Coordinates of C-alpha atoms and ligand atoms in Angstrom, one line a residue:
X262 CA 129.1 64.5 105.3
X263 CA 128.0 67.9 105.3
X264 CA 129.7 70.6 104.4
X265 CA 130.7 72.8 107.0
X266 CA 128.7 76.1 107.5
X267 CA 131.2 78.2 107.1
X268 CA 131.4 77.5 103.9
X269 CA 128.1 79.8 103.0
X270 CA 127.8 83.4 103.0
X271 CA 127.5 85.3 106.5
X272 CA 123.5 85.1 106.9
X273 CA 122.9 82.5 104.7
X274 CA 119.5 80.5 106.0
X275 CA 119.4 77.1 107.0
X276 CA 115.9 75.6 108.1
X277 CA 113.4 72.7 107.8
X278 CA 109.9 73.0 106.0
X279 CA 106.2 71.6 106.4
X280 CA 102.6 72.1 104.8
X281 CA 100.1 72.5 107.1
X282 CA 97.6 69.7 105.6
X283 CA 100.8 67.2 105.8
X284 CA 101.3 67.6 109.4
X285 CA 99.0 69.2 111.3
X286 CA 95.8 66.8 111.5
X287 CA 92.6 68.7 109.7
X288 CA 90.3 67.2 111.9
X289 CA 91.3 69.6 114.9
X290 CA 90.4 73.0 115.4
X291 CA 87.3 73.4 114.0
X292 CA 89.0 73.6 110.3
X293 CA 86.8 73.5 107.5
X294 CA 86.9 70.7 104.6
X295 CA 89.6 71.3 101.9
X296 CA 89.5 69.6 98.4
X297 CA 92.0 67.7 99.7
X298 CA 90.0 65.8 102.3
X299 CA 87.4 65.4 99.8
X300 CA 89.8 64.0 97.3
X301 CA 91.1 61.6 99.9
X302 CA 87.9 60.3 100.6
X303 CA 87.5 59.1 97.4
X304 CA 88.7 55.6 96.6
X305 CA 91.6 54.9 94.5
X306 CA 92.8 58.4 95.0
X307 CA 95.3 57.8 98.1
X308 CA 97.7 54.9 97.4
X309 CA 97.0 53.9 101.3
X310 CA 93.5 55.4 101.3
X311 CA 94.5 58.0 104.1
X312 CA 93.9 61.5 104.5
X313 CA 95.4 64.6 106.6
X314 CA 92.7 64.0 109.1
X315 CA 95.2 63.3 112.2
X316 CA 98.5 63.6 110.0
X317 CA 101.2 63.9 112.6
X318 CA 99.0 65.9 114.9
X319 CA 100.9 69.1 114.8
X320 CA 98.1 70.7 116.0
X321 CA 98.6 69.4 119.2
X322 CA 102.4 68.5 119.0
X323 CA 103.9 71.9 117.4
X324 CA 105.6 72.7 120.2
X325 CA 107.8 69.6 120.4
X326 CA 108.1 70.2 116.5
X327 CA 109.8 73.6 117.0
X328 CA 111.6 72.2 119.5
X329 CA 113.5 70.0 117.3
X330 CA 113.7 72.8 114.8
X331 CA 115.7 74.6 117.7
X332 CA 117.6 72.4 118.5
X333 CA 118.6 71.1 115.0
X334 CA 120.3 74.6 115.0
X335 CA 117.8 75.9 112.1
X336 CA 117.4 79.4 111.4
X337 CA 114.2 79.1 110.0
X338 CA 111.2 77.8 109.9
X339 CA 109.1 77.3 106.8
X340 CA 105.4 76.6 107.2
X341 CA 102.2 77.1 106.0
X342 CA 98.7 78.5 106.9
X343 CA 95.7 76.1 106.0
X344 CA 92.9 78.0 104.0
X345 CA 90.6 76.3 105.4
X346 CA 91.4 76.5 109.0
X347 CA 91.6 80.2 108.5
X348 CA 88.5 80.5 106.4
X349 CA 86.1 77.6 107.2
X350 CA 84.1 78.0 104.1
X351 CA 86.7 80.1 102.4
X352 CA 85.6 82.9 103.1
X353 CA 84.7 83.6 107.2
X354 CA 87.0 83.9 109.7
X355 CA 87.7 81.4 112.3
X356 CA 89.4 82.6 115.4
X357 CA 90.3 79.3 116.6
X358 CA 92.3 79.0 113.0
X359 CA 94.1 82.2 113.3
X360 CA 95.0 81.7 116.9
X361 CA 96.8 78.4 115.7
X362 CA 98.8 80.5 113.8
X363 CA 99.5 83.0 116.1
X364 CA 101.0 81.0 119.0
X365 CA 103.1 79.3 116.4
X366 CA 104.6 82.0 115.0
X367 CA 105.1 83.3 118.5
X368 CA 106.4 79.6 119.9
X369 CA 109.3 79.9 116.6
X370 CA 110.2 83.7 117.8
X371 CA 110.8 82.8 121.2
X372 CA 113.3 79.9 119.9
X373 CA 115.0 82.3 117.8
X374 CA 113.5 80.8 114.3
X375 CA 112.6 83.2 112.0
X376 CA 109.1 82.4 110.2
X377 CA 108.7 82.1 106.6
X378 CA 104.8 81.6 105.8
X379 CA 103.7 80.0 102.6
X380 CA 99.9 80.9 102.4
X381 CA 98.8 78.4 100.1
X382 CA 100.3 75.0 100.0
X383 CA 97.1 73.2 98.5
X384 CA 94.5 72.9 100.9
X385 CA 91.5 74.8 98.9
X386 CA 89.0 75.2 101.3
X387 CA 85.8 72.6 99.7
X388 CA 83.4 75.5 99.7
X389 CA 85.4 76.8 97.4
X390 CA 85.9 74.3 95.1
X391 CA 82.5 73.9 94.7
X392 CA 82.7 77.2 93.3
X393 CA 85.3 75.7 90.9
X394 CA 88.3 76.7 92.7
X395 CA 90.8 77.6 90.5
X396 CA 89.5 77.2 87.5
X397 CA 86.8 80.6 88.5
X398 CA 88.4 83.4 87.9
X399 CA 87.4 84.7 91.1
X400 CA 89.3 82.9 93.1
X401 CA 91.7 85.9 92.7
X402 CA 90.3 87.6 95.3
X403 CA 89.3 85.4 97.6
X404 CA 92.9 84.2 97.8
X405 CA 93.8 88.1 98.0
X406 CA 90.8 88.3 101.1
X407 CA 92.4 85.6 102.2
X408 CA 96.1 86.5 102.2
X409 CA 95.0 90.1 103.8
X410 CA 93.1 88.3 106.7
X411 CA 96.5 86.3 107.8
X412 CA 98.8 89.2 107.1
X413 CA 96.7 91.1 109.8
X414 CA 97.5 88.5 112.2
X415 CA 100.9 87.2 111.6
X416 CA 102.4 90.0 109.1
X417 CA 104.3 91.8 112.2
X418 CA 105.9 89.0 113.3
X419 CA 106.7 86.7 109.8
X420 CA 110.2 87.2 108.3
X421 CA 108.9 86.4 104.6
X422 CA 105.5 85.2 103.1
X423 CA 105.4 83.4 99.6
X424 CA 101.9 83.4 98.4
X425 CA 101.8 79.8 96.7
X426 CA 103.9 76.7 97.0
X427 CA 104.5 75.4 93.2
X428 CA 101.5 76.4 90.9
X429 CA 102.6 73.7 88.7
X430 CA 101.3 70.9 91.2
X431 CA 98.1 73.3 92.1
X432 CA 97.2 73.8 88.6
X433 CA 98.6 71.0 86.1
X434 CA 99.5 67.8 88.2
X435 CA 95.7 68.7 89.8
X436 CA 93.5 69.8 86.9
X437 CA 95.7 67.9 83.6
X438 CA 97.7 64.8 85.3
X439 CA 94.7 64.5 87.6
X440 CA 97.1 62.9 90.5
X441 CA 96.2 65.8 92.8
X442 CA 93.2 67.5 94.1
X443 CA 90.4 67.6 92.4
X444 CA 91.9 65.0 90.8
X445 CA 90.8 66.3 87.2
X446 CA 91.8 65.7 83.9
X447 CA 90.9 68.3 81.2
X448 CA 92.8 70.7 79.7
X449 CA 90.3 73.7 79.3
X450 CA 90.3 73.2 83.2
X451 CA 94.0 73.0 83.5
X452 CA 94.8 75.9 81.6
X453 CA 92.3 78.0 83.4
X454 CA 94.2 77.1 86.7
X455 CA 97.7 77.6 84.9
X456 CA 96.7 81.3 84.6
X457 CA 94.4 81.9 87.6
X458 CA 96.9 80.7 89.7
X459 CA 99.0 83.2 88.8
X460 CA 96.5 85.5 88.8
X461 CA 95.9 84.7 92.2
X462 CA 99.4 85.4 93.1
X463 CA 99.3 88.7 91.9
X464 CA 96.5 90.2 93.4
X465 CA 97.6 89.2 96.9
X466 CA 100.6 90.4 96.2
X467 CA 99.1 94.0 95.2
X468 CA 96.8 93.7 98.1
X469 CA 99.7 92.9 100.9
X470 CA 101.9 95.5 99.6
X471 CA 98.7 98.2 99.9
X472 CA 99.1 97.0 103.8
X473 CA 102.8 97.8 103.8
X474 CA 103.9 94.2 103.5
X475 CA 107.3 93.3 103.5
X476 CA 109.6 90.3 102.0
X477 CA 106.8 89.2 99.7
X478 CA 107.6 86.4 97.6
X479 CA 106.5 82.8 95.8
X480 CA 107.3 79.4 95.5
X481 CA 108.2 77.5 92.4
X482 CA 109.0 74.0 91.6
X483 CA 111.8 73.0 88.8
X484 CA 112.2 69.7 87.2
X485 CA 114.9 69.1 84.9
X486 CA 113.5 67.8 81.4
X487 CA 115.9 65.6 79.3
X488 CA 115.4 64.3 76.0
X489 CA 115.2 60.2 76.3
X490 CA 116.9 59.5 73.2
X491 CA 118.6 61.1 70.5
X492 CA 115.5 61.9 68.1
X493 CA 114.4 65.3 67.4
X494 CA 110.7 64.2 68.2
X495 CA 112.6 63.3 72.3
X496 CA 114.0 66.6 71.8
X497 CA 111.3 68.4 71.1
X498 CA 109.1 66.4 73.8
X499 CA 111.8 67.6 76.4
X500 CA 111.2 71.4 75.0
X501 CA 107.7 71.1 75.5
X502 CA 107.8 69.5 79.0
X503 CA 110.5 72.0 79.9
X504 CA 108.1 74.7 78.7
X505 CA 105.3 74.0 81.0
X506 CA 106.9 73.0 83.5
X507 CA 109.9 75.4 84.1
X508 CA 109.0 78.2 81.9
X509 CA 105.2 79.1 82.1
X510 CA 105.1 80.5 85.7
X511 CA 108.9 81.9 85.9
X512 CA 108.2 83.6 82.5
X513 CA 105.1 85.4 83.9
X514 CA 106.4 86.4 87.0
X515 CA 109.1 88.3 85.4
X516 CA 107.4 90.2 82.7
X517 CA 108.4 88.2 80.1
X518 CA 105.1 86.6 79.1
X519 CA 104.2 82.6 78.7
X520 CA 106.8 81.0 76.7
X521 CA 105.3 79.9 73.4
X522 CA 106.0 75.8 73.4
X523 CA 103.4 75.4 76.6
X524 CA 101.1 78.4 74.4
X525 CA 100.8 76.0 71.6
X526 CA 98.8 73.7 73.7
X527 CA 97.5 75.6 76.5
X528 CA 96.9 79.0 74.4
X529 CA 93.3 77.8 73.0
X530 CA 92.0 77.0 76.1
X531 CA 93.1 80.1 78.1
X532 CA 90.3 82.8 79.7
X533 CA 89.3 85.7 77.5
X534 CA 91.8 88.6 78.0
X535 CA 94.2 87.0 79.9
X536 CA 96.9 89.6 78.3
X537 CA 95.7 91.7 80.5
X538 CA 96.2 90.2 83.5
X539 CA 100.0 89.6 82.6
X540 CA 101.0 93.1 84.5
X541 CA 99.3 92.0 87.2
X542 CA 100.8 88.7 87.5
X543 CA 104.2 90.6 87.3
X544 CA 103.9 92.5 90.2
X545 CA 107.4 93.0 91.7
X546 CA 108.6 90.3 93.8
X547 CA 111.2 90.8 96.8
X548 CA 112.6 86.9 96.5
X549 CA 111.9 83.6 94.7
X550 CA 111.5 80.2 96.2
X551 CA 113.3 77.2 94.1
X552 CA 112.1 73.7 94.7
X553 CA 114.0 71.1 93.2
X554 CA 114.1 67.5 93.5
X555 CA 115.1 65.8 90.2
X556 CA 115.1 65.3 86.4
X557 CA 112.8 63.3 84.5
X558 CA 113.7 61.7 80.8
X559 CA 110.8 62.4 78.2
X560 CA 110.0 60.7 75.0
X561 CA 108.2 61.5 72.3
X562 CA 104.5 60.6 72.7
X563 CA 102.3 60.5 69.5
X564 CA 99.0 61.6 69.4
X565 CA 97.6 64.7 71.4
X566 CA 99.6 67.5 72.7
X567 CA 101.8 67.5 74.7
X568 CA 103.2 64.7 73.1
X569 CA 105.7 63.9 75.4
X570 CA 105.7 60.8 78.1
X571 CA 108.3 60.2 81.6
X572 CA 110.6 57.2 80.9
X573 CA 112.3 56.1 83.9
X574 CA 116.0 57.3 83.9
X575 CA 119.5 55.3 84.5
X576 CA 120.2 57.2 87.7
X577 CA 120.1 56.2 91.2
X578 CA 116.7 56.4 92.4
X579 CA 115.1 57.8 95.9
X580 CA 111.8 56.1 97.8
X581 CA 109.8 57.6 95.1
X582 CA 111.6 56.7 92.4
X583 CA 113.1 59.8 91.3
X584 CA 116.5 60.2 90.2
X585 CA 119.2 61.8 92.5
X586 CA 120.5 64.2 90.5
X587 CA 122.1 67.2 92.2
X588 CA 123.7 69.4 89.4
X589 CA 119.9 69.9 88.3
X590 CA 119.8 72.2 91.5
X591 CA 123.1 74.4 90.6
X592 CA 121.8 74.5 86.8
X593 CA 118.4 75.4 87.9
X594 CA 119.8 78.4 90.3
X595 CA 122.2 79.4 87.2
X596 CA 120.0 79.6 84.8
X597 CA 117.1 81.3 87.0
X598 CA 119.5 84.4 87.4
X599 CA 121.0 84.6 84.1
X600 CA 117.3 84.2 82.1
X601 CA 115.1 85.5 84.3
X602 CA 115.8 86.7 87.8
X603 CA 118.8 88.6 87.5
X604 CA 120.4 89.5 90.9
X605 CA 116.6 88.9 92.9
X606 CA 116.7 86.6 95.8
X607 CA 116.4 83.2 95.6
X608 CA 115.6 80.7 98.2
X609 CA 116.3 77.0 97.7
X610 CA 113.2 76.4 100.0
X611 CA 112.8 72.5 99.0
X612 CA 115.2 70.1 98.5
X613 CA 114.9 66.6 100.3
X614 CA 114.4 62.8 99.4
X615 CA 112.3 60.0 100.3
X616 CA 114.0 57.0 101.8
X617 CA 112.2 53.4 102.5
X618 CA 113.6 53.2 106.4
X619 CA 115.7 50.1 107.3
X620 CA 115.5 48.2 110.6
X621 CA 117.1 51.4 112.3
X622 CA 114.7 53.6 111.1
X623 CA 116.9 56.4 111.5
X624 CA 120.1 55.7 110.4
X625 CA 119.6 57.1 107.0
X626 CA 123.2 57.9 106.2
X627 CA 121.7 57.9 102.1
X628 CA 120.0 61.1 103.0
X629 CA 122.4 62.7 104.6
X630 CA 124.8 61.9 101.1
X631 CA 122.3 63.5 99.4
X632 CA 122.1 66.0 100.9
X633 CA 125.8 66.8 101.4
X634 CA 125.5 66.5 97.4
X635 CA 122.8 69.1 97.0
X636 CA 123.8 71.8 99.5
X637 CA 127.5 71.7 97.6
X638 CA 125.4 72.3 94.8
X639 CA 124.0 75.1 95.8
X640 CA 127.5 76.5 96.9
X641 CA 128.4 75.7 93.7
X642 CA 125.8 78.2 92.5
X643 CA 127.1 80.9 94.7
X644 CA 130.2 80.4 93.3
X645 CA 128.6 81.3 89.8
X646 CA 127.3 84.8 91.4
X647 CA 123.6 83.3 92.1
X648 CA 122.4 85.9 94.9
X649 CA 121.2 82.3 96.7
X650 CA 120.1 83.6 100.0
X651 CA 118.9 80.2 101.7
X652 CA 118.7 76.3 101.8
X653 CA 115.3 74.5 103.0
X654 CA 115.7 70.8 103.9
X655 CA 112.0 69.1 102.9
X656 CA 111.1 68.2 105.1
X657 CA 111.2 68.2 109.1
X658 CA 109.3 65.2 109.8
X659 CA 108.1 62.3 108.0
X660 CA 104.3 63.4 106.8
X661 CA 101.3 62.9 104.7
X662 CA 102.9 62.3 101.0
X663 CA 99.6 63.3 99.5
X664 CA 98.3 60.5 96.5
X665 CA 101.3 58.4 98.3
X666 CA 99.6 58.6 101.9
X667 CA 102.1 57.8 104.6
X668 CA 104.3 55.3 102.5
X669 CA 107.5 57.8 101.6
X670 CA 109.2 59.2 104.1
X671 CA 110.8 62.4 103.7
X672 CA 111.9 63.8 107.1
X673 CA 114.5 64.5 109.0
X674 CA 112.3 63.4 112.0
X675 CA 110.7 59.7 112.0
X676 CA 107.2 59.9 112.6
X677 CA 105.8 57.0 114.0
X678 CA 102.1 57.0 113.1
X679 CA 100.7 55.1 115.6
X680 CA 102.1 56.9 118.8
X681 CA 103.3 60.4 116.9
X682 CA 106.4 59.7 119.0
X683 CA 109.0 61.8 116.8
X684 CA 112.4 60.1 116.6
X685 CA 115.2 62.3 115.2
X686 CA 117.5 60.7 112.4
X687 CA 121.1 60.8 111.2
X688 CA 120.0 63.3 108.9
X689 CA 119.0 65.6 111.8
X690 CA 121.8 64.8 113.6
X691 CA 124.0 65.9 110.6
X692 CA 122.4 69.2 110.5
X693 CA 122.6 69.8 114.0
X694 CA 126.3 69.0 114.3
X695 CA 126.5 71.5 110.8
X696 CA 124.6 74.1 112.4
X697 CA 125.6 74.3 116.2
X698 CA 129.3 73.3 115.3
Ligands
IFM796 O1 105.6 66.8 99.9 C1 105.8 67.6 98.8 C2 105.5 69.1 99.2 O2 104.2 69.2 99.7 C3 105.7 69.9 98.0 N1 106.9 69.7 97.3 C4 107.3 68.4 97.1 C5 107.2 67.6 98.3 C6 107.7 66.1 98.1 O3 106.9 65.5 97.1

């Protein structure tokens, strides 16, 4: 069960969210090759050798999309522009792109959906990455070009824009863990993107606000990190993961510098001068986005820094494997405010689950638990004085999992592949009966 809506704060936000290389197809519409379709085109990358090529052919389909939005009874829509639809190469317009863009934004108004852009959920236009994305410093400003270029088109009409979605994924699980695009695995290159990215975020935030900008915000992902056993050495393994991971971007962002346990490893390998950059980075923000999914158990690993290593945990387990563990998400929200964001906005703009689909593919009555579980959670955090603002189900429809291809399925919407027929699930059902009750 749900909880019922009038439960939450007058205004509270309920929506749905997507990325644009996970649903719209990247073959259409004269977009440009991202890393990503690169990446994918590589063997052994993609667990079912796919790619975002066709994806669930938003493109073509967005209106029937919004329409279940709408009729789901969301508030709001969360989306993202592709890079390189915009920007080809990266760097030149293309109308086609931008007009996309612009009758979607338009297509959630007139349903009464307010829009809430992400402009960079991971689709690095190729060009650039030849230019070694964002591990060249200059990829500052041509994400600030970037970001100005949308904002011309859809800043009137968009009711919040986060620059990136989770710089932890765009720098570390890409550039260190190597199971993202461009799939590398150094740490010089890693910690280059850990600050760029950031970087990045902060000069298209100075360059919106110089257009008058509004609601300007970004979008972070939190993982809680557990020790696996009693030792100090699991301890200090779950420090260290808990340092990178939670720490290093938040930190930043509010002025309060990179948190030493992720400096002792990434510190040596950081650009020349980056403590100058840190003002920059902490450009004022209007809200924070909060993704959270689960917690991960970490041991101590010997040998090279980081020294810690995932064990799997005793909880029960969604299609991905991750453990369901929803007082991560009230902790998370807690502990944001009191540490970092005081009385800020903040968005819970992920939360969802992957579930294998039975022979009814969309009786999924274990989503709809969990996410009963997770939205109490969040109440929970209101209760505690969290100035939580809104709750984001990830995601709408079943889409392209990235490395994991079209195996989990995430959405609210089933998605069959073969026919893009879009089926709606308990789990949409739920909401709708939450939201239109
Ligand atoms: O599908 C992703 C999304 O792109 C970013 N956040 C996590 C989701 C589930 O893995």
């Amino acid at each position: 069960m749900l909880p019922n809506r009038s439960e939450f704060p007058e205004g509270f936000v309920f929506g749905a969210a997507t990325a644009a290389y996970q649903i719209e197809g990247s073959a259409f519409g004269n977009a440009g090759p991202s890393h990503w379709d690169t990446f994918a085109a590589t063997p052994g990358n993609i667990a079912d050798d796919s790619s975002g090529a066709r994806a669930c052919d938003h493109y073509r389909l967005w209106e029937t999309d919004l329409d279940l939005m709408r009729d789901a009874g969301f508030d709001a829509y969360r989306f993202s522009t592709s890079w390189a639809r915009v920007m080809p190469d990266g760097r030149t317009v293309n109308p086609e792109g931008l007009d996309f863009y612009d009758r979607l934004v338009d297509g959630m108004l007139a349903r009464g959906l307010q829009p809430f852009l992400t402009l960079y959920h991971w689709d690095l236009p190729a060009a650039l990455a030849d230019r070694g994305g964002w591990r060249n410093r200059d990829v500052a400003s041509w994400f600030a070009d970037h970001a100005r270029v949308v904002h011309a088109r859809l800043g009137d009409r968009v009711a919040s824009t986060a620059t990136l979605n989770e710089p932890w994924c765009i720098a570390w699980l890409s550039h260190f863990l190597g199971h993202h695009a461009p799939g590398m695995r150094d740490i010089r290159a890693a910690s280059r993107a850990m600050h760029h990215v950031l970087l990045a975020h902060g000069t298209a935030i100075q360059a919106l606000r110089a257009e008058g900008a509004r609601d300007l915000g970004v979008v972070l992902n939190f993982e809680t990190a557990h020790p696996a056993d009693d030792s100090p050495e699991a301890a200090a393994a779950a420090t260290t993961q808990d340092a990178i991971y939670n720490q290093w971007f938040i930190r930043a962002l509010m002025g309060q510098g990179y948190p030493q346990a992720a400096l002792d490893g990434i510190g040596p390998y950081l650009p020349d001068g980056w403590q100058d950059d840190m003002p920059r980075i902490a450009a004022p923000l209007d809200w924070l986005g909060v993704n959270y999914y689960t917690r991960v158990l970490h041991r101590h690993r010997p040998g090279l820094w980081p020294n810690a290593a995932p064990v799997p945990g005793p909880l029960a387990k969604t299609q991905m494997g991750w453990e369901i563990r929803p007082e991560g998400l009230t902790e998370f929200l807690v502990r944001l405010a009191r540490d970092h964001t005081g009385d800020l906005p903040l968005h819970v703009t992920e939360n969802g689950m992957a579930l294998e689909p039975g022979l009814d593919m969309t009786d999924d009555a274990a989503r709809v638990a969990f996410i009963g579980d997770h939205l109490r959670a969040a109440r929970a955090a209101l209760d505690q004085g969290v100035n939580l603002r809104g709750f984001f189900y990830w995601s709408l429809l079943d889409n392209y999992e990235w490395a994991f291809g079209y195996g989990p399925r995430f959405g609210l919407v089933h998605v069959d592949y073969r026919t893009m027929r879009r089926t709606p699930k308990a789990s949409w059902q739920a909401f709708r009966r939450m939201l239109t009750a």
